[in-house]
PDB file of C-alpha atoms (C1' of nucleotides) in Angstrom:
ATOM      1  CA  UNK C   4      96.739 105.197 108.420  1.00 86.00           C
ATOM      2  CA  UNK C   5      93.486 103.312 107.993  1.00 93.00           C
ATOM      3  CA  UNK C   6      90.806 104.634 105.718  1.00 94.00           C
ATOM      4  CA  UNK C   7      87.392 105.333 107.092  1.00 95.00           C
ATOM      5  CA  UNK C   8      85.682 102.317 105.571  1.00 97.00           C
ATOM      6  CA  UNK C   9      88.525 100.076 106.633  1.00 97.00           C
ATOM      7  CA  UNK C  10      87.956 101.219 110.181  1.00 97.00           C
ATOM      8  CA  UNK C  11      84.262 100.481 109.912  1.00 97.00           C
ATOM      9  CA  UNK C  12      84.937  97.008 108.627  1.00 98.00           C
ATOM     10  CA  UNK C  13      87.430  96.132 111.342  1.00 98.00           C
ATOM     11  CA  UNK C  14      85.123  97.452 114.014  1.00 97.00           C
ATOM     12  CA  UNK C  15      82.184  95.445 112.703  1.00 97.00           C
ATOM     13  CA  UNK C  16      84.254  92.302 112.433  1.00 97.00           C
ATOM     14  CA  UNK C  17      85.628  92.723 115.928  1.00 97.00           C
ATOM     15  CA  UNK C  18      82.108  93.166 117.288  1.00 96.00           C
ATOM     16  CA  UNK C  19      80.849  90.015 115.593  1.00 96.00           C
ATOM     17  CA  UNK C  20      83.779  88.041 116.967  1.00 95.00           C
ATOM     18  CA  UNK C  21      83.557  84.402 115.881  1.00 95.00           C
ATOM     19  CA  UNK C  22      80.366  85.096 113.955  1.00 95.00           C
ATOM     20  CA  UNK C  23      82.226  87.431 111.610  1.00 96.00           C
ATOM     21  CA  UNK C  24      82.008  86.528 107.950  1.00 96.00           C
ATOM     22  CA  UNK C  25      81.451  88.536 104.803  1.00 96.00           C
ATOM     23  CA  UNK C  26      77.700  88.799 104.619  1.00 95.00           C
ATOM     24  CA  UNK C  27      77.238  89.225 108.366  1.00 96.00           C
ATOM     25  CA  UNK C  28      79.783  92.034 108.453  1.00 97.00           C
ATOM     26  CA  UNK C  29      77.955  93.729 105.640  1.00 97.00           C
ATOM     27  CA  UNK C  30      74.700  93.446 107.541  1.00 95.00           C
ATOM     28  CA  UNK C  31      76.341  94.862 110.638  1.00 96.00           C
ATOM     29  CA  UNK C  32      77.810  97.824 108.802  1.00 96.00           C
ATOM     30  CA  UNK C  33      74.486  98.673 107.234  1.00 94.00           C
ATOM     31  CA  UNK C  34      72.607  98.622 110.506  1.00 93.00           C
ATOM     32  CA  UNK C  35      75.150 100.529 112.566  1.00 92.00           C
ATOM     33  CA  UNK C  36      75.793 103.222 109.994  1.00 92.00           C
ATOM     34  CA  UNK C  37      72.467 103.334 108.220  1.00 90.00           C
ATOM     35  CA  UNK C  38      74.177 103.472 104.889  1.00 90.00           C
ATOM     36  CA  UNK C  39      74.488 100.909 102.108  1.00 92.00           C
ATOM     37  CA  UNK C  40      77.562  98.723 102.041  1.00 94.00           C
ATOM     38  CA  UNK C  41      78.232  97.470  98.548  1.00 93.00           C
ATOM     39  CA  UNK C  42      79.498  93.983  97.928  1.00 94.00           C
ATOM     40  CA  UNK C  43      82.495  95.321  96.101  1.00 93.00           C
ATOM     41  CA  UNK C  44      83.491  97.627  98.921  1.00 95.00           C
ATOM     42  CA  UNK C  45      83.250  94.739 101.311  1.00 97.00           C
ATOM     43  CA  UNK C  46      85.356  92.067  99.690  1.00 97.00           C
ATOM     44  CA  UNK C  47      87.992  94.253  98.111  1.00 97.00           C
ATOM     45  CA  UNK C  48      88.542  95.887 101.475  1.00 97.00           C
ATOM     46  CA  UNK C  49      88.710  92.533 103.216  1.00 98.00           C
ATOM     47  CA  UNK C  50      91.333  91.478 100.714  1.00 97.00           C
ATOM     48  CA  UNK C  51      93.372  94.606 101.238  1.00 97.00           C
ATOM     49  CA  UNK C  52      93.215  94.392 104.992  1.00 98.00           C
ATOM     50  CA  UNK C  53      94.253  90.766 104.903  1.00 97.00           C
ATOM     51  CA  UNK C  54      97.220  91.636 102.706  1.00 96.00           C
ATOM     52  CA  UNK C  55      98.232  94.246 105.248  1.00 96.00           C
ATOM     53  CA  UNK C  56      97.956  91.668 108.002  1.00 97.00           C
ATOM     54  CA  UNK C  57      95.139  93.406 109.849  1.00 97.00           C
ATOM     55  CA  UNK C  58      92.688  90.582 109.241  1.00 97.00           C
ATOM     56  CA  UNK C  59      92.933  86.856 108.812  1.00 97.00           C
ATOM     57  CA  UNK C  60      90.318  84.996 106.795  1.00 97.00           C
ATOM     58  CA  UNK C  61      89.562  81.365 105.952  1.00 96.00           C
ATOM     59  CA  UNK C  62      86.686  79.471 104.440  1.00 94.00           C
ATOM     60  CA  UNK C  63      84.277  78.059 106.988  1.00 91.00           C
ATOM     61  CA  UNK C  64      81.496  75.612 106.332  1.00 83.00           C
ATOM     62  CA  UNK C  65      78.223  76.274 104.615  1.00 81.00           C
ATOM     63  CA  UNK C  66      74.996  77.445 106.197  1.00 78.00           C
ATOM     64  CA  UNK C  67      72.600  74.509 106.246  1.00 75.00           C
ATOM     65  CA  UNK C  68      70.013  76.427 104.275  1.00 81.00           C
ATOM     66  CA  UNK C  69      68.886  76.553 100.751  1.00 77.00           C
ATOM     67  CA  UNK C  70      71.696  78.236  98.874  1.00 75.00           C
ATOM     68  CA  UNK C  71      73.846  78.252 101.967  1.00 78.00           C
ATOM     69  CA  UNK C  72      77.332  78.643 100.678  1.00 84.00           C
ATOM     70  CA  UNK C  73      80.673  78.270 102.402  1.00 91.00           C
ATOM     71  CA  UNK C  74      81.367  81.383 104.445  1.00 94.00           C
ATOM     72  CA  UNK C  75      84.476  83.447 104.448  1.00 96.00           C
ATOM     73  CA  UNK C  76      85.220  83.802 108.106  1.00 97.00           C
ATOM     74  CA  UNK C  77      87.110  86.823 109.375  1.00 97.00           C
ATOM     75  CA  UNK C  78      89.205  87.426 112.427  1.00 97.00           C
ATOM     76  CA  UNK C  79      90.813  90.723 113.355  1.00 98.00           C
ATOM     77  CA  UNK C  80      94.500  90.263 114.140  1.00 97.00           C
ATOM     78  CA  UNK C  81      96.272  91.981 117.032  1.00 97.00           C
ATOM     79  CA  UNK C  82      97.846  94.247 114.475  1.00 97.00           C
ATOM     80  CA  UNK C  83      94.355  95.064 113.220  1.00 97.00           C
ATOM     81  CA  UNK C  84      93.159  95.965 116.692  1.00 97.00           C
ATOM     82  CA  UNK C  85      96.176  98.186 117.108  1.00 96.00           C
ATOM     83  CA  UNK C  86      95.518  99.979 113.826  1.00 97.00           C
ATOM     84  CA  UNK C  87      91.878 100.521 114.749  1.00 97.00           C
ATOM     85  CA  UNK C  88      92.873 101.919 118.095  1.00 96.00           C
ATOM     86  CA  UNK C  89      95.343 104.262 116.455  1.00 95.00           C
ATOM     87  CA  UNK C  90      92.652 105.535 114.097  1.00 96.00           C
ATOM     88  CA  UNK C  91      90.159 106.037 116.882  1.00 96.00           C
ATOM     89  CA  UNK C  92      92.660 107.801 119.113  1.00 94.00           C
ATOM     90  CA  UNK C  93      93.717 110.086 116.289  1.00 93.00           C
ATOM     91  CA  UNK C  94      90.147 111.172 115.628  1.00 95.00           C
ATOM     92  CA  UNK C  95      89.483 111.790 119.308  1.00 94.00           C
ATOM     93  CA  UNK C  96      92.707 113.681 119.890  1.00 93.00           C
ATOM     94  CA  UNK C  97      92.311 115.879 116.861  1.00 93.00           C
ATOM     95  CA  UNK C  98      88.702 116.635 117.709  1.00 95.00           C
ATOM     96  CA  UNK C  99      89.495 117.918 121.161  1.00 92.00           C
ATOM     97  CA  UNK C 100      88.050 121.368 121.289  1.00 90.00           C
ATOM     98  CA  UNK C 101      86.059 121.140 118.078  1.00 95.00           C
ATOM     99  CA  UNK C 102      82.604 122.626 118.419  1.00 95.00           C
ATOM    100  CA  UNK C 103      80.929 119.515 117.074  1.00 94.00           C
ATOM    101  CA  UNK C 104      82.713 117.127 119.428  1.00 92.00           C
ATOM    102  CA  UNK C 105      81.283 116.535 122.855  1.00 76.00           C
ATOM    103  CA  UNK C 106      83.425 118.630 125.132  1.00 66.00           C
ATOM    104  CA  UNK C 107      85.242 115.829 126.858  1.00 57.00           C
ATOM    105  CA  UNK C 108      88.019 116.277 129.342  1.00 53.00           C
ATOM    106  CA  UNK C 109      89.807 113.112 128.449  1.00 49.00           C
ATOM    107  CA  UNK C 110      88.746 111.413 131.635  1.00 45.00           C
ATOM    108  CA  UNK C 111      85.809 109.067 131.467  1.00 48.00           C
ATOM    109  CA  UNK C 112      82.926 109.101 133.853  1.00 43.00           C
TER     110      UNK C 112
ATOM    111  CA  UNK J  27      81.343 110.819 103.529  1.00 86.00           C
ATOM    112  CA  UNK J  28      84.474 112.748 104.367  1.00 93.00           C
ATOM    113  CA  UNK J  29      87.837 111.081 104.133  1.00 94.00           C
ATOM    114  CA  UNK J  30      90.054 110.974 107.155  1.00 94.00           C
ATOM    115  CA  UNK J  31      92.490 113.634 106.005  1.00 96.00           C
ATOM    116  CA  UNK J  32      89.645 115.881 104.938  1.00 97.00           C
ATOM    117  CA  UNK J  33      88.304 115.658 108.460  1.00 97.00           C
ATOM    118  CA  UNK J  34      91.697 116.550 109.873  1.00 97.00           C
ATOM    119  CA  UNK J  35      91.958 119.560 107.650  1.00 98.00           C
ATOM    120  CA  UNK J  36      88.513 120.901 108.456  1.00 98.00           C
ATOM    121  CA  UNK J  37      89.109 120.422 112.158  1.00 97.00           C
ATOM    122  CA  UNK J  38      92.434 122.232 112.040  1.00 97.00           C
ATOM    123  CA  UNK J  39      90.972 125.096 110.033  1.00 97.00           C
ATOM    124  CA  UNK J  40      88.026 125.424 112.375  1.00 97.00           C
ATOM    125  CA  UNK J  41      90.352 125.560 115.343  1.00 96.00           C
ATOM    126  CA  UNK J  42      92.499 128.293 113.801  1.00 96.00           C
ATOM    127  CA  UNK J  43      89.397 130.335 113.020  1.00 95.00           C
ATOM    128  CA  UNK J  44      90.378 133.600 111.373  1.00 95.00           C
ATOM    129  CA  UNK J  45      94.043 132.676 111.492  1.00 95.00           C
ATOM    130  CA  UNK J  46      93.445 129.738 109.165  1.00 96.00           C
ATOM    131  CA  UNK J  47      95.526 129.749 106.013  1.00 96.00           C
ATOM    132  CA  UNK J  48      97.458 127.088 104.130  1.00 96.00           C
ATOM    133  CA  UNK J  49     100.753 127.033 105.924  1.00 95.00           C
ATOM    134  CA  UNK J  50      99.262 127.540 109.386  1.00 96.00           C
ATOM    135  CA  UNK J  51      96.843 124.681 108.856  1.00 97.00           C
ATOM    136  CA  UNK J  52      99.704 122.483 107.827  1.00 96.00           C
ATOM    137  CA  UNK J  53     101.610 123.420 110.963  1.00 95.00           C
ATOM    138  CA  UNK J  54      98.545 122.680 113.078  1.00 96.00           C
ATOM    139  CA  UNK J  55      97.996 119.277 111.514  1.00 95.00           C
ATOM    140  CA  UNK J  56     101.603 118.296 112.060  1.00 94.00           C
ATOM    141  CA  UNK J  57     101.614 119.253 115.708  1.00 93.00           C
ATOM    142  CA  UNK J  58      98.254 117.721 116.627  1.00 92.00           C
ATOM    143  CA  UNK J  59      98.811 114.465 114.799  1.00 91.00           C
ATOM    144  CA  UNK J  60     102.554 114.142 115.015  1.00 89.00           C
ATOM    145  CA  UNK J  61     102.734 113.093 111.400  1.00 89.00           C
ATOM    146  CA  UNK J  62     104.006 114.892 108.332  1.00 91.00           C
ATOM    147  CA  UNK J  63     101.525 116.799 106.229  1.00 94.00           C
ATOM    148  CA  UNK J  64     102.761 117.133 102.692  1.00 93.00           C
ATOM    149  CA  UNK J  65     102.195 120.296 100.740  1.00 93.00           C
ATOM    150  CA  UNK J  66     100.395 118.406  98.021  1.00 91.00           C
ATOM    151  CA  UNK J  67      98.012 116.726 100.423  1.00 94.00           C
ATOM    152  CA  UNK J  68      97.203 120.100 101.854  1.00 97.00           C
ATOM    153  CA  UNK J  69      96.343 122.157  98.812  1.00 97.00           C
ATOM    154  CA  UNK J  70      94.734 119.484  96.703  1.00 97.00           C
ATOM    155  CA  UNK J  71      92.475 118.673  99.616  1.00 97.00           C
ATOM    156  CA  UNK J  72      91.679 122.329 100.186  1.00 98.00           C
ATOM    157  CA  UNK J  73      90.719 122.595  96.526  1.00 97.00           C
ATOM    158  CA  UNK J  74      88.489 119.550  96.707  1.00 97.00           C
ATOM    159  CA  UNK J  75      86.778 120.674  99.856  1.00 97.00           C
ATOM    160  CA  UNK J  76      86.163 124.077  98.409  1.00 97.00           C
ATOM    161  CA  UNK J  77      84.638 122.525  95.307  1.00 96.00           C
ATOM    162  CA  UNK J  78      82.314 120.540  97.553  1.00 96.00           C
ATOM    163  CA  UNK J  79      81.347 123.714  99.380  1.00 96.00           C
ATOM    164  CA  UNK J  80      82.760 122.665 102.731  1.00 97.00           C
ATOM    165  CA  UNK J  81      85.363 125.417 102.751  1.00 97.00           C
ATOM    166  CA  UNK J  82      85.602 128.894 101.377  1.00 97.00           C
ATOM    167  CA  UNK J  83      88.986 130.397 100.556  1.00 97.00           C
ATOM    168  CA  UNK J  84      90.311 133.752  99.365  1.00 96.00           C
ATOM    169  CA  UNK J  85      93.672 135.421  99.081  1.00 94.00           C
ATOM    170  CA  UNK J  86      94.568 137.541 102.078  1.00 91.00           C
ATOM    171  CA  UNK J  87      97.445 139.933 102.344  1.00 84.00           C
ATOM    172  CA  UNK J  88     101.083 139.073 102.721  1.00 80.00           C
ATOM    173  CA  UNK J  89     102.960 138.523 105.936  1.00 76.00           C
ATOM    174  CA  UNK J  90     105.165 141.571 106.558  1.00 73.00           C
ATOM    175  CA  UNK J  91     108.264 139.420 106.643  1.00 79.00           C
ATOM    176  CA  UNK J  92     111.016 138.543 104.308  1.00 73.00           C
ATOM    177  CA  UNK J  93     109.462 136.342 101.678  1.00 72.00           C
ATOM    178  CA  UNK J  94     106.055 136.903 103.168  1.00 75.00           C
ATOM    179  CA  UNK J  95     103.656 135.988 100.435  1.00 82.00           C
ATOM    180  CA  UNK J  96      99.942 136.481 100.102  1.00 90.00           C
ATOM    181  CA  UNK J  97      98.148 133.924 102.184  1.00 94.00           C
ATOM    182  CA  UNK J  98      95.331 131.717 101.138  1.00 95.00           C
ATOM    183  CA  UNK J  99      92.826 132.205 103.889  1.00 97.00           C
ATOM    184  CA  UNK J 100      90.377 129.466 104.742  1.00 97.00           C
ATOM    185  CA  UNK J 101      87.001 129.468 106.398  1.00 97.00           C
ATOM    186  CA  UNK J 102      84.925 126.389 107.158  1.00 98.00           C
ATOM    187  CA  UNK J 103      81.387 126.799 105.875  1.00 97.00           C
ATOM    188  CA  UNK J 104      78.312 125.724 107.829  1.00 97.00           C
ATOM    189  CA  UNK J 105      78.069 122.809 105.455  1.00 97.00           C
ATOM    190  CA  UNK J 106      81.652 121.945 106.350  1.00 97.00           C
ATOM    191  CA  UNK J 107      80.922 121.977 110.044  1.00 97.00           C
ATOM    192  CA  UNK J 108      77.962 119.742 109.441  1.00 96.00           C
ATOM    193  CA  UNK J 109      80.041 117.261 107.457  1.00 96.00           C
ATOM    194  CA  UNK J 110      82.698 117.186 110.156  1.00 97.00           C
ATOM    195  CA  UNK J 111      80.082 116.578 112.800  1.00 96.00           C
ATOM    196  CA  UNK J 112      78.604 113.742 110.760  1.00 95.00           C
ATOM    197  CA  UNK J 113      82.017 112.129 110.415  1.00 96.00           C
ATOM    198  CA  UNK J 114      82.786 112.459 114.092  1.00 96.00           C
ATOM    199  CA  UNK J 115      79.411 111.116 115.144  1.00 94.00           C
ATOM    200  CA  UNK J 116      79.745 108.168 112.789  1.00 93.00           C
ATOM    201  CA  UNK J 117      83.095 107.188 114.250  1.00 95.00           C
ATOM    202  CA  UNK J 118      81.836 107.499 117.802  1.00 94.00           C
ATOM    203  CA  UNK J 119      78.632 105.592 117.132  1.00 93.00           C
ATOM    204  CA  UNK J 120      80.331 102.774 115.306  1.00 93.00           C
ATOM    205  CA  UNK J 121      82.994 102.477 117.971  1.00 95.00           C
ATOM    206  CA  UNK J 122      80.536 102.015 120.778  1.00 92.00           C
ATOM    207  CA  UNK J 123      81.508  98.768 122.431  1.00 90.00           C
ATOM    208  CA  UNK J 124      84.822  98.357 120.670  1.00 95.00           C
ATOM    209  CA  UNK J 125      87.563  97.223 123.015  1.00 95.00           C
ATOM    210  CA  UNK J 126      89.874 100.027 121.962  1.00 94.00           C
ATOM    211  CA  UNK J 127      87.334 102.795 122.501  1.00 92.00           C
ATOM    212  CA  UNK J 128      87.035 104.260 125.956  1.00 77.00           C
ATOM    213  CA  UNK J 129      83.854 102.758 127.321  1.00 67.00           C
ATOM    214  CA  UNK J 130      81.749 105.876 127.211  1.00 57.00           C
ATOM    215  CA  UNK J 131      78.102 105.932 128.043  1.00 54.00           C
ATOM    216  CA  UNK J 132      77.291 108.728 125.674  1.00 50.00           C
ATOM    217  CA  UNK J 133      76.834 111.179 128.510  1.00 46.00           C
ATOM    218  CA  UNK J 134      79.633 113.551 129.244  1.00 49.00           C
ATOM    219  CA  UNK J 135      81.011 114.255 132.672  1.00 44.00           C
TER     220      UNK J 135
ATOM    221  C1'  DA P   6     118.660 148.732  92.293  1.00 54.76           C
ATOM    222  C1'  DT P   7     119.915 143.938  91.898  1.00 54.76           C
ATOM    223  C1'  DG P   8     120.610 139.395  93.204  1.00 54.76           C
ATOM    224  C1'  DA P   9     120.106 136.049  97.173  1.00 54.76           C
ATOM    225  C1'  DT P  10     116.849 134.510 100.430  1.00 54.76           C
ATOM    226  C1'  DT P  11     112.650 133.175 102.032  1.00 54.76           C
ATOM    227  C1'  DA P  12     107.214 132.417 103.284  1.00 54.76           C
ATOM    228  C1'  DG P  13     103.943 130.711 101.024  1.00 54.76           C
ATOM    229  C1'  DA P  14     101.098 128.776  97.073  1.00 54.76           C
ATOM    230  C1'  DT P  15     100.569 125.799  92.797  1.00 54.76           C
ATOM    231  C1'  DT P  16     100.978 121.855  89.807  1.00 54.76           C
ATOM    232  C1'  DT P  17     101.732 117.253  88.403  1.00 54.76           C
ATOM    233  C1'  DA P  18     101.804 112.544  88.553  1.00 54.76           C
ATOM    234  C1'  DC P  19     100.940 108.634  90.990  1.00 54.76           C
ATOM    235  C1'  DA P  20      99.393 105.414  95.006  1.00 54.76           C
ATOM    236  C1'  DT P  21      95.757 104.005  97.866  1.00 54.76           C
ATOM    237  C1'  DT P  22      90.938 103.520  99.101  1.00 54.76           C
ATOM    238  C1'  DG P  23      85.931 103.399  98.099  1.00 54.76           C
ATOM    239  C1'  DT P  24      82.026 101.689  95.224  1.00 54.76           C
ATOM    240  C1'  DG P  25      78.489  99.876  91.857  1.00 54.76           C
ATOM    241  C1'  DA P  26      77.555  96.354  88.683  1.00 54.76           C
ATOM    242  C1'  DT P  27      77.918  91.902  87.274  1.00 54.76           C
ATOM    243  C1'  DA P  28      79.152  87.182  87.434  1.00 54.76           C
ATOM    244  C1'  DC P  29      80.257  82.937  89.741  1.00 54.76           C
ATOM    245  C1'  DT P  30      79.375  78.710  93.007  1.00 54.76           C
ATOM    246  C1'  DA P  31      77.173  75.191  95.159  1.00 54.76           C
ATOM    247  C1'  DA P  32      73.463  73.586  98.239  1.00 54.76           C
ATOM    248  C1'  DT P  33      68.456  72.923  98.663  1.00 54.76           C
ATOM    249  C1'  DG P  34      63.751  72.270  97.374  1.00 54.76           C
ATOM    250  C1'  DG P  35      60.402  70.731  94.518  1.00 54.76           C
TER     251       DG P  35
ATOM    252  C1'  DC N  16      67.458  68.119  87.207  1.00 54.76           C
ATOM    253  C1'  DC N  17      66.377  72.740  87.120  1.00 54.76           C
ATOM    254  C1'  DA N  18      64.888  76.991  89.551  1.00 54.76           C
ATOM    255  C1'  DT N  19      66.069  79.392  93.604  1.00 54.76           C
ATOM    256  C1'  DT N  20      68.987  81.227  96.834  1.00 54.76           C
ATOM    257  C1'  DA N  21      73.076  82.504 100.505  1.00 54.76           C
ATOM    258  C1'  DG N  22      77.122  83.777  99.829  1.00 54.76           C
ATOM    259  C1'  DT N  23      81.616  84.986  97.508  1.00 54.76           C
ATOM    260  C1'  DA N  24      84.613  86.860  93.652  1.00 54.76           C
ATOM    261  C1'  DT N  25      85.950  90.133  90.089  1.00 54.76           C
ATOM    262  C1'  DC N  26      86.191  94.241  87.320  1.00 54.76           C
ATOM    263  C1'  DA N  27      86.364  98.826  86.124  1.00 54.76           C
ATOM    264  C1'  DC N  28      86.137 103.224  87.655  1.00 54.76           C
ATOM    265  C1'  DA N  29      85.672 107.277  91.082  1.00 54.76           C
ATOM    266  C1'  DA N  30      87.355 109.605  95.039  1.00 54.76           C
ATOM    267  C1'  DT N  31      91.107 110.517  98.279  1.00 54.76           C
ATOM    268  C1'  DG N  32      95.918 110.785  99.885  1.00 54.76           C
ATOM    269  C1'  DT N  33     100.818 112.034  98.988  1.00 54.76           C
ATOM    270  C1'  DA N  34     105.670 113.216  97.346  1.00 54.76           C
ATOM    271  C1'  DA N  35     108.361 116.041  94.554  1.00 54.76           C
ATOM    272  C1'  DA N  36     109.328 119.785  92.079  1.00 54.76           C
ATOM    273  C1'  DT N  37     108.150 124.532  90.673  1.00 54.76           C
ATOM    274  C1'  DC N  38     106.437 129.154  90.794  1.00 54.76           C
ATOM    275  C1'  DT N  39     105.787 133.943  93.022  1.00 54.76           C
ATOM    276  C1'  DA N  40     106.784 138.026  95.054  1.00 54.76           C
ATOM    277  C1'  DA N  41     108.450 140.490  99.143  1.00 54.76           C
ATOM    278  C1'  DT N  42     112.558 141.530 101.818  1.00 54.76           C
ATOM    279  C1'  DC N  43     117.393 141.869 102.926  1.00 54.76           C
ATOM    280  C1'  DA N  44     122.176 142.828 102.133  1.00 54.76           C
ATOM    281  C1'  DT N  45     125.199 144.955  99.264  1.00 54.76           C
TER     282       DT N  45
END
DNA sequence: ATGATTAGATTTACATTGTGATACTAATGG
DNA sequence: CCATTAGTATCACAATGTAAATCTAATCAT
């Protein structure tokens, strides 16, 4: 099963689509969660997810800005999407009936 | 932030209410998730959550059955409920827009 | 009453995941 | 040609997740 931060990372990367690369993903995570995302957390997790085949990464070209360095681009693989879905479904299913979860019927309006 | 298994455990315990004790929680987790819950995972996590103040436990009396041993009863503290809610909300918020998440508006039917 | 059986809890050791701190790399601007 | 800067890489450690084996005491059958 995915860890919680792994899920966050995959979700952020998926949302950024072809604009997904290390620093941008970090930015995204920080804005959507409101909490700090350390550099270490980011790249070690990217590495691990790539090893597991849930992400694919490659070096893109540099930002044409002062200091712009070659970016590590990220793409979520089908297997990654599947794992994310499994995580999400598990949380929803388990939470059914919990007082803190919106009392959903399972059907969507 | 809570880990994923910690969330599972709190949710199961909350659902069982005053019938929540080690073995029952384990049973609950296995049926709602469909995956094995090892003994070690269970009690070490209970210990950790208690240390963090998210659970309170005490020894109850034995089941009046052959081998019935004193049960370790579990109650989720207000702080525990709060942590679970935070975890749940974080997952929902972050997943907004993800292809694998049901496209919910935030309102509930 | 005594040993086998059994529900349940505990412990230990290790694997996986999460995180801060620090260092590296190369392009740009002056 | 060096200071600055966007971005990546690495390291060491903390927190979480898990399997396997063991302990405990109440009941049952004899």
